mmCIF file of N, CA and C in Angstrom:
data_model
loop_
_atom_site.group_PDB
_atom_site.id
_atom_site.type_symbol
_atom_site.label_atom_id
_atom_site.label_comp_id
_atom_site.label_asym_id
_atom_site.label_seq_id
_atom_site.Cartn_x
_atom_site.Cartn_y
_atom_site.Cartn_z
ATOM 1 N N VAL A 1 47.521 -23.982 18.955
ATOM 2 C CA VAL A 1 46.147 -24.417 18.675
ATOM 3 C C VAL A 1 45.397 -23.325 17.915
ATOM 4 N N LYS A 2 45.621 -22.067 18.259
ATOM 5 C CA LYS A 2 44.921 -20.975 17.649
ATOM 6 C C LYS A 2 45.168 -20.933 16.135
ATOM 7 N N SER A 3 46.422 -21.051 15.722
ATOM 8 C CA SER A 3 46.704 -20.978 14.283
ATOM 9 C C SER A 3 46.126 -22.184 13.563
ATOM 10 N N SER A 4 46.061 -23.329 14.218
ATOM 11 C CA SER A 4 45.453 -24.491 13.642
ATOM 12 C C SER A 4 43.978 -24.298 13.369
ATOM 13 N N VAL A 5 43.308 -23.665 14.318
ATOM 14 C CA VAL A 5 41.855 -23.377 14.139
ATOM 15 C C VAL A 5 41.654 -22.419 13.011
ATOM 16 N N ASN A 6 42.499 -21.368 12.929
ATOM 17 C CA ASN A 6 42.399 -20.428 11.833
ATOM 18 C C ASN A 6 42.656 -21.082 10.492
ATOM 19 N N THR A 7 43.657 -21.966 10.444
ATOM 20 C CA THR A 7 43.981 -22.681 9.218
ATOM 21 C C THR A 7 42.798 -23.580 8.812
ATOM 22 N N ASP A 8 42.163 -24.236 9.769
ATOM 23 C CA ASP A 8 40.977 -25.040 9.481
ATOM 24 C C ASP A 8 39.913 -24.205 8.793
ATOM 25 N N LYS A 9 39.631 -23.067 9.336
ATOM 26 C CA LYS A 9 38.598 -22.189 8.770
ATOM 27 C C LYS A 9 38.985 -21.712 7.363
ATOM 28 N N LEU A 10 40.255 -21.371 7.193
ATOM 29 C CA LEU A 10 40.696 -20.914 5.872
ATOM 30 C C LEU A 10 40.623 -22.043 4.815
ATOM 31 N N ILE A 11 40.970 -23.240 5.227
ATOM 32 C CA ILE A 11 40.852 -24.386 4.317
ATOM 33 C C ILE A 11 39.409 -24.619 3.956
ATOM 34 N N LEU A 12 38.512 -24.596 4.930
ATOM 35 C CA LEU A 12 37.086 -24.829 4.658
ATOM 36 C C LEU A 12 36.531 -23.740 3.749
ATOM 37 N N GLN A 13 36.906 -22.501 3.979
ATOM 38 C CA GLN A 13 36.443 -21.408 3.115
ATOM 39 C C GLN A 13 36.986 -21.573 1.711
ATOM 40 N N TYR A 14 38.252 -21.915 1.593
ATOM 41 C CA TYR A 14 38.854 -22.093 0.275
ATOM 42 C C TYR A 14 38.164 -23.221 -0.504
ATOM 43 N N LEU A 15 37.928 -24.349 0.203
ATOM 44 C CA LEU A 15 37.333 -25.482 -0.471
ATOM 45 C C LEU A 15 35.847 -25.251 -0.786
ATOM 46 N N ALA A 16 35.166 -24.461 0.012
ATOM 47 C CA ALA A 16 33.780 -24.116 -0.318
ATOM 48 C C ALA A 16 33.694 -23.361 -1.612
ATOM 49 N N ASN A 17 34.698 -22.525 -1.896
ATOM 50 C CA ASN A 17 34.732 -21.740 -3.111
ATOM 51 C C ASN A 17 35.454 -22.443 -4.256
ATOM 52 N N ASN A 18 36.301 -23.436 -3.937
ATOM 53 C CA ASN A 18 37.120 -24.130 -4.946
ATOM 54 C C ASN A 18 37.056 -25.635 -4.640
ATOM 55 N N PRO A 19 35.937 -26.294 -4.881
ATOM 56 C CA PRO A 19 35.811 -27.713 -4.472
ATOM 57 C C PRO A 19 36.747 -28.683 -5.187
ATOM 58 N N LYS A 20 37.356 -28.287 -6.283
ATOM 59 C CA LYS A 20 38.278 -29.186 -6.978
ATOM 60 C C LYS A 20 39.739 -28.868 -6.660
ATOM 61 N N ALA A 21 39.997 -28.043 -5.670
ATOM 62 C CA ALA A 21 41.349 -27.619 -5.321
ATOM 63 C C ALA A 21 42.192 -28.802 -4.830
ATOM 64 N N THR A 22 43.492 -28.659 -5.073
ATOM 65 C CA THR A 22 44.468 -29.670 -4.604
ATOM 66 C C THR A 22 45.158 -29.160 -3.325
ATOM 67 N N ALA A 23 45.832 -30.090 -2.652
ATOM 68 C CA ALA A 23 46.593 -29.708 -1.446
ATOM 69 C C ALA A 23 47.681 -28.703 -1.825
ATOM 70 N N ALA A 24 48.310 -28.886 -2.977
ATOM 71 C CA ALA A 24 49.352 -27.968 -3.405
ATOM 72 C C ALA A 24 48.784 -26.549 -3.632
ATOM 73 N N GLN A 25 47.608 -26.470 -4.221
ATOM 74 C CA GLN A 25 46.987 -25.156 -4.465
ATOM 75 C C GLN A 25 46.637 -24.486 -3.136
ATOM 76 N N MET A 26 46.115 -25.258 -2.180
ATOM 77 C CA MET A 26 45.774 -24.703 -0.858
ATOM 78 C C MET A 26 47.033 -24.290 -0.135
ATOM 79 N N ALA A 27 48.097 -25.079 -0.258
ATOM 80 C CA ALA A 27 49.359 -24.729 0.382
ATOM 81 C C ALA A 27 49.906 -23.414 -0.124
ATOM 82 N N ASP A 28 49.833 -23.226 -1.446
ATOM 83 C CA ASP A 28 50.294 -21.927 -2.018
ATOM 84 C C ASP A 28 49.436 -20.791 -1.500
ATOM 85 N N PHE A 29 48.125 -20.980 -1.482
ATOM 86 C CA PHE A 29 47.193 -19.935 -1.019
ATOM 87 C C PHE A 29 47.459 -19.560 0.457
ATOM 88 N N LEU A 30 47.715 -20.581 1.288
ATOM 89 C CA LEU A 30 47.873 -20.366 2.733
ATOM 90 C C LEU A 30 49.328 -20.157 3.181
ATOM 91 N N SER A 31 50.251 -20.280 2.241
ATOM 92 C CA SER A 31 51.683 -20.151 2.536
ATOM 93 C C SER A 31 52.143 -21.155 3.575
ATOM 94 N N ILE A 32 51.681 -22.385 3.459
ATOM 95 C CA ILE A 32 52.148 -23.481 4.314
ATOM 96 C C ILE A 32 52.522 -24.658 3.404
ATOM 97 N N THR A 33 53.036 -25.728 3.965
ATOM 98 C CA THR A 33 53.457 -26.862 3.167
ATOM 99 C C THR A 33 52.265 -27.719 2.771
ATOM 100 N N PRO A 34 52.380 -28.429 1.668
ATOM 101 C CA PRO A 34 51.295 -29.368 1.284
ATOM 102 C C PRO A 34 51.041 -30.396 2.360
ATOM 103 N N ARG A 35 52.080 -30.845 3.037
ATOM 104 C CA ARG A 35 51.920 -31.825 4.105
ATOM 105 C C ARG A 35 51.083 -31.261 5.260
ATOM 106 N N ALA A 36 51.276 -29.997 5.590
ATOM 107 C CA ALA A 36 50.492 -29.348 6.648
ATOM 108 C C ALA A 36 49.006 -29.298 6.235
ATOM 109 N N VAL A 37 48.774 -29.024 4.949
ATOM 110 C CA VAL A 37 47.394 -29.014 4.434
ATOM 111 C C VAL A 37 46.779 -30.405 4.557
ATOM 112 N N GLU A 38 47.550 -31.426 4.184
ATOM 113 C CA GLU A 38 47.054 -32.804 4.246
ATOM 114 C C GLU A 38 46.698 -33.207 5.684
ATOM 115 N N LYS A 39 47.515 -32.776 6.652
ATOM 116 C CA LYS A 39 47.195 -33.040 8.071
ATOM 117 C C LYS A 39 45.930 -32.367 8.487
ATOM 118 N N GLN A 40 45.742 -31.116 8.061
ATOM 119 C CA GLN A 40 44.512 -30.369 8.417
ATOM 120 C C GLN A 40 43.311 -31.012 7.776
ATOM 121 N N ILE A 41 43.440 -31.452 6.530
ATOM 122 C CA ILE A 41 42.331 -32.105 5.855
ATOM 123 C C ILE A 41 41.954 -33.401 6.569
ATOM 124 N N ALA A 42 42.951 -34.180 6.971
ATOM 125 C CA ALA A 42 42.678 -35.412 7.707
ATOM 126 C C ALA A 42 41.902 -35.120 8.991
ATOM 127 N N LYS A 43 42.302 -34.057 9.698
ATOM 128 C CA LYS A 43 41.607 -33.681 10.928
ATOM 129 C C LYS A 43 40.161 -33.262 10.628
ATOM 130 N N LEU A 44 39.987 -32.436 9.580
ATOM 131 C CA LEU A 44 38.640 -31.985 9.227
ATOM 132 C C LEU A 44 37.745 -33.160 8.791
ATOM 133 N N LYS A 45 38.313 -34.128 8.082
ATOM 134 C CA LYS A 45 37.551 -35.293 7.669
ATOM 135 C C LYS A 45 37.151 -36.127 8.896
ATOM 136 N N ALA A 46 38.072 -36.296 9.858
ATOM 137 C CA ALA A 46 37.798 -37.040 11.071
ATOM 138 C C ALA A 46 36.709 -36.351 11.884
ATOM 139 N N ASP A 47 36.696 -35.038 11.868
ATOM 140 C CA ASP A 47 35.699 -34.246 12.611
ATOM 141 C C ASP A 47 34.335 -34.171 11.909
ATOM 142 N N GLY A 48 34.280 -34.714 10.656
ATOM 143 C CA GLY A 48 33.046 -34.718 9.894
ATOM 144 C C GLY A 48 32.702 -33.378 9.275
ATOM 145 N N LYS A 49 33.692 -32.491 9.167
ATOM 146 C CA LYS A 49 33.445 -31.166 8.581
ATOM 147 C C LYS A 49 33.755 -31.141 7.099
ATOM 148 N N LEU A 50 34.432 -32.177 6.604
ATOM 149 C CA LEU A 50 34.870 -32.184 5.208
ATOM 150 C C LEU A 50 34.870 -33.613 4.693
ATOM 151 N N TRP A 51 34.424 -33.795 3.481
ATOM 152 C CA TRP A 51 34.503 -35.111 2.846
ATOM 153 C C TRP A 51 34.658 -34.934 1.366
ATOM 154 N N ARG A 52 34.938 -36.023 0.687
ATOM 155 C CA ARG A 52 35.253 -35.974 -0.734
ATOM 156 C C ARG A 52 34.309 -36.883 -1.529
ATOM 157 N N ILE A 53 33.831 -36.361 -2.656
ATOM 158 C CA ILE A 53 33.041 -37.131 -3.584
ATOM 159 C C ILE A 53 33.912 -37.419 -4.793
ATOM 160 N N GLY A 54 33.987 -38.671 -5.192
ATOM 161 C CA GLY A 54 34.760 -39.026 -6.368
ATOM 162 C C GLY A 54 36.202 -39.381 -6.040
ATOM 163 N N SER A 55 36.989 -39.501 -7.082
ATOM 164 C CA SER A 55 38.356 -39.933 -6.963
ATOM 165 C C SER A 55 39.276 -38.786 -6.529
ATOM 166 N N ALA A 56 40.479 -39.149 -6.193
ATOM 167 C CA ALA A 56 41.466 -38.121 -5.826
ATOM 168 C C ALA A 56 41.789 -37.200 -6.976
ATOM 169 N N ARG A 57 41.729 -37.711 -8.175
ATOM 170 C CA ARG A 57 42.060 -36.888 -9.340
ATOM 171 C C ARG A 57 40.850 -36.077 -9.861
ATOM 172 N N ASN A 58 39.692 -36.677 -9.855
ATOM 173 C CA ASN A 58 38.515 -36.020 -10.487
ATOM 174 C C ASN A 58 37.403 -35.665 -9.506
ATOM 175 N N GLY A 59 37.644 -35.853 -8.233
ATOM 176 C CA GLY A 59 36.610 -35.614 -7.235
ATOM 177 C C GLY A 59 36.483 -34.151 -6.813
ATOM 178 N N GLU A 60 35.561 -33.965 -5.873
ATOM 179 C CA GLU A 60 35.313 -32.615 -5.319
ATOM 180 C C GLU A 60 35.181 -32.695 -3.809
ATOM 181 N N TRP A 61 35.594 -31.640 -3.142
ATOM 182 C CA TRP A 61 35.447 -31.533 -1.705
ATOM 183 C C TRP A 61 34.089 -31.016 -1.373
ATOM 184 N N VAL A 62 33.498 -31.502 -0.275
ATOM 185 C CA VAL A 62 32.213 -31.036 0.216
ATOM 186 C C VAL A 62 32.420 -30.569 1.653
ATOM 187 N N VAL A 63 32.053 -29.341 1.944
ATOM 188 C CA VAL A 63 32.157 -28.756 3.280
ATOM 189 C C VAL A 63 30.813 -28.929 3.970
ATOM 190 N N GLU A 64 30.823 -29.511 5.166
ATOM 191 C CA GLU A 64 29.622 -29.749 5.949
ATOM 192 C C GLU A 64 29.423 -28.648 6.985
ATOM 193 N N GLY A 65 28.231 -28.180 7.094
ATOM 194 C CA GLY A 65 27.896 -27.238 8.165
ATOM 195 C C GLY A 65 28.428 -25.840 7.938
ATOM 196 N N ASP A 66 28.425 -25.055 9.004
ATOM 197 C CA ASP A 66 28.897 -23.672 8.938
ATOM 198 C C ASP A 66 30.404 -23.635 8.986
ATOM 199 N N ILE A 67 30.936 -22.623 8.336
ATOM 200 C CA ILE A 67 32.400 -22.439 8.293
ATOM 201 C C ILE A 67 32.808 -21.543 9.433
#
């Protein structure tokens, strides 16, 4: 659980600075698989901490609240 929480924070920080980032870019940055990033993003979206404006190709990530 601890590493998952740390990964959540790292993803939120990365997306706050790079709102157009892809899962592959985040995976490279965090040294984890793109699928692991996608799972974390799904969790963050379900928790209301992260959402997306626009399409998957041309959209941007929006981080809600404190990181």
